PDB file of C-alpha atoms in Angstrom:
ATOM      1  CA  MET A1214     -83.552  46.167 -14.750  1.00  0.00           C
ATOM      2  CA  GLY A1215     -86.396  45.777 -17.399  1.00  0.00           C
ATOM      3  CA  HIS A1216     -86.537  43.382 -20.050  1.00  0.00           C
ATOM      4  CA  SER A1217     -87.028  44.882 -23.887  1.00  0.00           C
ATOM      5  CA  GLN A1218     -89.412  44.320 -25.850  1.00  0.00           C
ATOM      6  CA  ALA A1219     -87.830  41.785 -28.267  1.00  0.00           C
ATOM      7  CA  ASP A1220     -86.637  39.528 -25.145  1.00  0.00           C
ATOM      8  CA  LYS A1221     -90.499  39.649 -24.007  1.00  0.00           C
ATOM      9  CA  ALA A1222     -91.274  38.430 -27.698  1.00  0.00           C
ATOM     10  CA  ARG A1223     -88.787  35.870 -27.290  1.00  0.00           C
ATOM     11  CA  SER A1224     -89.847  34.418 -24.194  1.00  0.00           C
ATOM     12  CA  ARG A1225     -93.270  34.241 -25.361  1.00  0.00           C
ATOM     13  CA  GLU A1226     -92.485  32.470 -28.638  1.00  0.00           C
ATOM     14  CA  ARG A1227     -90.553  30.123 -26.649  1.00  0.00           C
ATOM     15  CA  ILE A1228     -93.977  29.825 -24.259  1.00  0.00           C
ATOM     16  CA  LEU A1229     -95.928  29.212 -27.276  1.00  0.00           C
ATOM     17  CA  ASN A1230     -93.761  26.632 -28.983  1.00  0.00           C
ATOM     18  CA  GLU A1231     -93.385  24.542 -26.260  1.00  0.00           C
ATOM     19  CA  ALA A1232     -97.160  24.611 -25.417  1.00  0.00           C
ATOM     20  CA  ALA A1233     -97.928  23.772 -28.645  1.00  0.00           C
ATOM     21  CA  THR A1234     -95.566  20.789 -28.387  1.00  0.00           C
ATOM     22  CA  GLN A1235     -97.522  19.797 -25.007  1.00  0.00           C
ATOM     23  CA  ILE A1236    -100.790  20.049 -25.958  1.00  0.00           C
ATOM     24  CA  ARG A1237    -100.097  17.905 -29.740  1.00  0.00           C
ATOM     25  CA  GLY A1238     -98.342  15.470 -27.284  1.00  0.00           C
ATOM     26  CA  LYS A1239    -100.999  15.185 -24.266  1.00  0.00           C
ATOM     27  CA  GLY A1240    -103.996  17.490 -24.866  1.00  0.00           C
ATOM     28  CA  LEU A1241    -105.440  20.646 -24.026  1.00  0.00           C
ATOM     29  CA  ASP A1242    -106.240  19.400 -20.169  1.00  0.00           C
ATOM     30  CA  ALA A1243    -102.419  18.069 -19.444  1.00  0.00           C
ATOM     31  CA  LEU A1244    -101.381  21.759 -20.165  1.00  0.00           C
ATOM     32  CA  SER A1245    -100.149  22.757 -16.623  1.00  0.00           C
ATOM     33  CA  ILE A1246     -98.463  26.680 -16.597  1.00  0.00           C
ATOM     34  CA  GLY A1247     -96.307  25.857 -13.657  1.00  0.00           C
ATOM     35  CA  GLY A1248     -94.751  22.912 -15.429  1.00  0.00           C
ATOM     36  CA  LEU A1249     -94.713  24.668 -18.769  1.00  0.00           C
ATOM     37  CA  MET A1250     -92.785  27.774 -17.439  1.00  0.00           C
ATOM     38  CA  GLN A1251     -90.341  25.583 -15.726  1.00  0.00           C
ATOM     39  CA  GLN A1252     -89.599  23.698 -18.889  1.00  0.00           C
ATOM     40  CA  VAL A1253     -89.019  27.326 -20.577  1.00  0.00           C
ATOM     41  CA  LYS A1254     -87.157  27.887 -17.545  1.00  0.00           C
ATOM     42  CA  LEU A1255     -88.999  31.356 -16.834  1.00  0.00           C
ATOM     43  CA  THR A1256     -91.004  31.947 -13.283  1.00  0.00           C
ATOM     44  CA  HIS A1257     -94.709  31.141 -12.831  1.00  0.00           C
ATOM     45  CA  GLY A1258     -95.415  34.992 -12.217  1.00  0.00           C
ATOM     46  CA  GLY A1259     -93.871  35.659 -15.433  1.00  0.00           C
ATOM     47  CA  PHE A1260     -96.730  33.510 -17.082  1.00  0.00           C
ATOM     48  CA  TYR A1261     -99.339  36.672 -16.855  1.00  0.00           C
ATOM     49  CA  GLY A1262     -96.822  39.008 -18.548  1.00  0.00           C
ATOM     50  CA  HIS A1263     -97.647  37.263 -21.742  1.00  0.00           C
ATOM     51  CA  PHE A1264    -100.802  35.805 -21.328  1.00  0.00           C
ATOM     52  CA  ALA A1265    -104.197  36.796 -19.698  1.00  0.00           C
ATOM     53  CA  SER A1266    -105.210  33.643 -18.793  1.00  0.00           C
ATOM     54  CA  ARG A1267    -104.514  29.769 -19.174  1.00  0.00           C
ATOM     55  CA  SER A1268    -107.586  29.881 -21.620  1.00  0.00           C
ATOM     56  CA  ASP A1269    -105.617  32.627 -23.760  1.00  0.00           C
ATOM     57  CA  LEU A1270    -102.409  30.420 -23.996  1.00  0.00           C
ATOM     58  CA  ILE A1271    -104.410  27.470 -24.680  1.00  0.00           C
ATOM     59  CA  ALA A1272    -105.948  29.338 -27.792  1.00  0.00           C
ATOM     60  CA  ALA A1273    -102.860  30.750 -28.850  1.00  0.00           C
ATOM     61  CA  ALA A1274    -100.629  27.798 -28.529  1.00  0.00           C
ATOM     62  CA  LEU A1275    -103.676  25.773 -30.346  1.00  0.00           C
ATOM     63  CA  GLU A1276    -103.070  28.245 -33.453  1.00  0.00           C
ATOM     64  CA  GLN A1277     -99.533  27.417 -32.907  1.00  0.00           C
ATOM     65  CA  ALA A1278     -99.664  24.228 -33.099  1.00  0.00           C
ATOM     66  CA  LEU A1279    -102.173  23.990 -36.083  1.00  0.00           C
ATOM     67  CA  ASN A1280     -99.773  26.462 -38.346  1.00  0.00           C
ATOM     68  CA  ALA A1281     -96.767  24.110 -37.480  1.00  0.00           C
ATOM     69  CA  GLY A1282     -98.062  21.048 -38.736  1.00  0.00           C
ATOM     70  CA  GLU A1283     -99.340  22.690 -41.924  1.00  0.00           C
ATOM     71  CA  ALA A1284     -96.046  24.164 -42.424  1.00  0.00           C
ATOM     72  CA  SER A1285     -94.743  20.834 -41.833  1.00  0.00           C
ATOM     73  CA  ALA A1286     -96.821  19.065 -44.002  1.00  0.00           C
ATOM     74  CA  HIS A1287     -96.162  21.917 -46.937  1.00  0.00           C
ATOM     75  CA  ALA A1288     -92.395  21.194 -46.127  1.00  0.00           C
ATOM     76  CA  ALA A1289     -92.586  17.662 -46.444  1.00  0.00           C
ATOM     77  CA  ARG A1290     -94.497  17.976 -50.038  1.00  0.00           C
ATOM     78  CA  ASP A1291     -92.385  17.740 -53.479  1.00  0.00           C
ATOM     79  CA  PRO A1292     -92.536  20.944 -55.025  1.00  0.00           C
ATOM     80  CA  ASP A1293     -92.205  19.814 -58.609  1.00  0.00           C
ATOM     81  CA  LYS A1294     -95.002  17.069 -57.821  1.00  0.00           C
ATOM     82  CA  PRO A1295     -98.976  18.379 -57.786  1.00  0.00           C
ATOM     83  CA  VAL A1296    -100.912  17.696 -54.923  1.00  0.00           C
ATOM     84  CA  ASN A1297    -103.431  15.309 -55.453  1.00  0.00           C
ATOM     85  CA  ILE A1298    -105.643  13.436 -53.052  1.00  0.00           C
ATOM     86  CA  ASN A1299    -103.665   9.539 -53.826  1.00  0.00           C
ATOM     87  CA  THR A1300    -100.666  11.195 -52.632  1.00  0.00           C
ATOM     88  CA  LEU A1301    -102.474  13.931 -49.516  1.00  0.00           C
ATOM     89  CA  ALA A1302    -104.349  10.500 -48.482  1.00  0.00           C
ATOM     90  CA  ARG A1303    -101.102   8.614 -48.313  1.00  0.00           C
ATOM     91  CA  SER A1304     -99.418  11.226 -46.549  1.00  0.00           C
ATOM     92  CA  TYR A1305    -102.173  11.825 -43.767  1.00  0.00           C
ATOM     93  CA  LEU A1306    -102.976   7.990 -43.536  1.00  0.00           C
ATOM     94  CA  SER A1307     -99.343   6.991 -42.723  1.00  0.00           C
ATOM     95  CA  ARG A1308     -97.702   5.220 -39.996  1.00  0.00           C
ATOM     96  CA  ALA A1309     -95.178   7.915 -39.441  1.00  0.00           C
ATOM     97  CA  HIS A1310     -97.741  10.625 -39.380  1.00  0.00           C
ATOM     98  CA  ARG A1311    -100.100   8.160 -37.128  1.00  0.00           C
ATOM     99  CA  ASP A1312     -96.831   7.803 -34.658  1.00  0.00           C
ATOM    100  CA  ALA A1313     -95.647  11.644 -34.608  1.00  0.00           C
ATOM    101  CA  PRO A1314     -98.853  13.091 -32.670  1.00  0.00           C
ATOM    102  CA  LYS A1315     -96.564  15.968 -31.743  1.00  0.00           C
ATOM    103  CA  SER A1316     -95.459  16.910 -34.733  1.00  0.00           C
ATOM    104  CA  GLY A1317     -98.082  15.890 -37.377  1.00  0.00           C
ATOM    105  CA  CYS A1318    -101.554  17.413 -38.051  1.00  0.00           C
ATOM    106  CA  ALA A1319    -102.508  19.275 -34.999  1.00  0.00           C
ATOM    107  CA  ILE A1320    -106.231  18.662 -36.145  1.00  0.00           C
ATOM    108  CA  GLY A1321    -105.918  14.840 -36.172  1.00  0.00           C
ATOM    109  CA  ALA A1322    -104.331  15.007 -32.498  1.00  0.00           C
ATOM    110  CA  LEU A1323    -106.460  17.493 -30.864  1.00  0.00           C
ATOM    111  CA  ILE A1324    -109.980  17.031 -32.511  1.00  0.00           C
ATOM    112  CA  SER A1325    -111.517  15.745 -29.598  1.00  0.00           C
ATOM    113  CA  ASP A1326    -110.153  17.673 -26.940  1.00  0.00           C
ATOM    114  CA  VAL A1327    -111.039  21.034 -29.047  1.00  0.00           C
ATOM    115  CA  GLY A1328    -114.408  19.537 -29.586  1.00  0.00           C
ATOM    116  CA  ARG A1329    -114.935  19.879 -25.293  1.00  0.00           C
ATOM    117  CA  ALA A1330    -113.231  23.105 -25.513  1.00  0.00           C
ATOM    118  CA  ASP A1331    -114.405  26.579 -24.722  1.00  0.00           C
ATOM    119  CA  ALA A1332    -115.853  28.632 -27.958  1.00  0.00           C
ATOM    120  CA  GLN A1333    -112.048  30.823 -28.165  1.00  0.00           C
ATOM    121  CA  CYS A1334    -110.581  27.441 -28.805  1.00  0.00           C
ATOM    122  CA  ARG A1335    -113.420  25.623 -31.503  1.00  0.00           C
ATOM    123  CA  ALA A1336    -113.015  29.267 -33.128  1.00  0.00           C
ATOM    124  CA  VAL A1337    -109.127  28.919 -33.735  1.00  0.00           C
ATOM    125  CA  MET A1338    -109.693  25.492 -35.108  1.00  0.00           C
ATOM    126  CA  GLU A1339    -112.356  25.838 -37.197  1.00  0.00           C
ATOM    127  CA  PRO A1340    -110.547  28.080 -40.266  1.00  0.00           C
ATOM    128  CA  HIS A1341    -107.709  25.324 -40.315  1.00  0.00           C
ATOM    129  CA  ILE A1342    -110.668  22.413 -40.576  1.00  0.00           C
ATOM    130  CA  GLU A1343    -112.211  24.716 -43.535  1.00  0.00           C
ATOM    131  CA  SER A1344    -109.131  25.255 -45.197  1.00  0.00           C
ATOM    132  CA  PHE A1345    -108.302  21.349 -45.063  1.00  0.00           C
ATOM    133  CA  ILE A1346    -111.491  20.962 -46.652  1.00  0.00           C
ATOM    134  CA  ALA A1347    -110.914  23.381 -49.086  1.00  0.00           C
ATOM    135  CA  LYS A1348    -107.611  22.036 -50.151  1.00  0.00           C
ATOM    136  CA  VAL A1349    -109.107  18.545 -50.594  1.00  0.00           C
ATOM    137  CA  ALA A1350    -112.034  20.036 -52.496  1.00  0.00           C
ATOM    138  CA  GLU A1351    -109.312  21.401 -54.765  1.00  0.00           C
ATOM    139  CA  THR A1352    -107.303  18.021 -54.958  1.00  0.00           C
ATOM    140  CA  PHE A1353    -110.512  16.129 -56.350  1.00  0.00           C
ATOM    141  CA  GLY A1354    -111.206  19.420 -58.603  1.00  0.00           C
ATOM    142  CA  ASP A1355    -114.680  20.188 -57.064  1.00  0.00           C
ATOM    143  CA  ASP A1356    -116.803  22.807 -56.868  1.00  0.00           C
ATOM    144  CA  ASP A1357    -118.972  20.872 -54.322  1.00  0.00           C
ATOM    145  CA  ASP A1358    -116.954  20.261 -51.286  1.00  0.00           C
ATOM    146  CA  SER A1359    -119.199  17.157 -50.018  1.00  0.00           C
ATOM    147  CA  ARG A1360    -116.672  14.877 -50.866  1.00  0.00           C
ATOM    148  CA  ALA A1361    -114.306  16.879 -49.348  1.00  0.00           C
ATOM    149  CA  ILE A1362    -116.170  16.762 -46.420  1.00  0.00           C
ATOM    150  CA  VAL A1363    -116.477  13.175 -46.480  1.00  0.00           C
ATOM    151  CA  ALA A1364    -112.671  12.826 -46.847  1.00  0.00           C
ATOM    152  CA  VAL A1365    -111.520  15.000 -44.209  1.00  0.00           C
ATOM    153  CA  SER A1366    -113.604  13.369 -41.732  1.00  0.00           C
ATOM    154  CA  ALA A1367    -112.698  10.071 -42.675  1.00  0.00           C
ATOM    155  CA  MET A1368    -108.876  11.269 -42.365  1.00  0.00           C
ATOM    156  CA  VAL A1369    -109.098  12.713 -39.271  1.00  0.00           C
ATOM    157  CA  GLY A1370    -111.108   9.791 -37.511  1.00  0.00           C
ATOM    158  CA  ALA A1371    -109.448   6.901 -39.089  1.00  0.00           C
ATOM    159  CA  LEU A1372    -105.753   9.109 -37.671  1.00  0.00           C
ATOM    160  CA  ALA A1373    -107.485   9.194 -34.134  1.00  0.00           C
ATOM    161  CA  ILE A1374    -108.765   5.554 -34.595  1.00  0.00           C
ATOM    162  CA  SER A1375    -105.203   4.463 -35.274  1.00  0.00           C
ATOM    163  CA  ARG A1376    -103.299   5.934 -32.980  1.00  0.00           C
ATOM    164  CA  VAL A1377    -105.929   3.938 -30.016  1.00  0.00           C
ATOM    165  CA  LEU A1378    -105.682   0.639 -31.705  1.00  0.00           C
ATOM    166  CA  THR A1379    -103.217  -1.055 -29.637  1.00  0.00           C
ATOM    167  CA  ASP A1380    -102.339  -4.056 -32.320  1.00  0.00           C
ATOM    168  CA  GLN A1381    -100.591  -2.638 -35.207  1.00  0.00           C
ATOM    169  CA  LYS A1382    -101.624  -4.759 -37.502  1.00  0.00           C
ATOM    170  CA  ARG A1383    -105.094  -3.444 -36.977  1.00  0.00           C
ATOM    171  CA  SER A1384    -104.204   0.170 -36.887  1.00  0.00           C
ATOM    172  CA  ASP A1385    -102.356  -0.383 -39.898  1.00  0.00           C
ATOM    173  CA  ALA A1386    -105.086  -1.995 -41.709  1.00  0.00           C
ATOM    174  CA  VAL A1387    -107.423   1.202 -40.572  1.00  0.00           C
ATOM    175  CA  LEU A1388    -105.098   3.518 -42.284  1.00  0.00           C
ATOM    176  CA  ARG A1389    -105.132   1.525 -45.257  1.00  0.00           C
ATOM    177  CA  THR A1390    -108.542   0.626 -45.990  1.00  0.00           C
ATOM    178  CA  VAL A1391    -109.728   4.472 -45.550  1.00  0.00           C
ATOM    179  CA  ARG A1392    -106.790   5.525 -47.623  1.00  0.00           C
ATOM    180  CA  ASP A1393    -107.916   2.911 -50.323  1.00  0.00           C
ATOM    181  CA  ALA A1394    -111.638   4.360 -50.200  1.00  0.00           C
ATOM    182  CA  ILE A1395    -110.574   7.832 -50.198  1.00  0.00           C
ATOM    183  CA  VAL A1396    -108.445   7.377 -53.508  1.00  0.00           C
ATOM    184  CA  ALA A1397    -111.449   5.250 -55.089  1.00  0.00           C
ATOM    185  CA  MET A1398    -113.707   8.358 -54.164  1.00  0.00           C
ATOM    186  CA  ALA A1399    -111.664  10.276 -56.437  1.00  0.00           C
ATOM    187  CA  SER A1400    -111.651   7.592 -59.151  1.00  0.00           C
ATOM    188  CA  ASP A1401    -115.545   7.154 -58.780  1.00  0.00           C
ATOM    189  CA  GLU A1402    -116.026  10.381 -61.398  1.00  0.00           C
TER     190      GLU A1402
END
């Protein structure tokens, strides 16, 4: 008995959602097709009905993770308040964001992995980085994106570093210091 296209689409979505969660939490290399398919209660062989290869799955899961992170950030914003660099930096460089790599910004969680990945994965993340830079440039009110490049690089780097540090106070200091520096950049006009 065959499966309907709707069933197949739902199965693919379950696979992608679980894969996106797994790569955000453990990185690209930790994704196991067998473990993933077991987690979503599908057969290992059924994987190839949805994806041509593990690389295709990883690229699709990365896109899913990036989109989910952006949607989560958008949903957390107060629609009655304009987004400015202060609120953006405070949200991005917060303890809550640092402590939630599985649900936070996938750029911050996966930047190093994607930097070592194949061209397909880098091509998936690149427009999301460009979008982040454009959004930050808009909050600065700049036509030139130079300050936004610095701010995004500092935020992503500080988030990554804060997740590595085992001393909570030092980790908090990294977040606070970079957050304050970015806010100061906005007032240096």
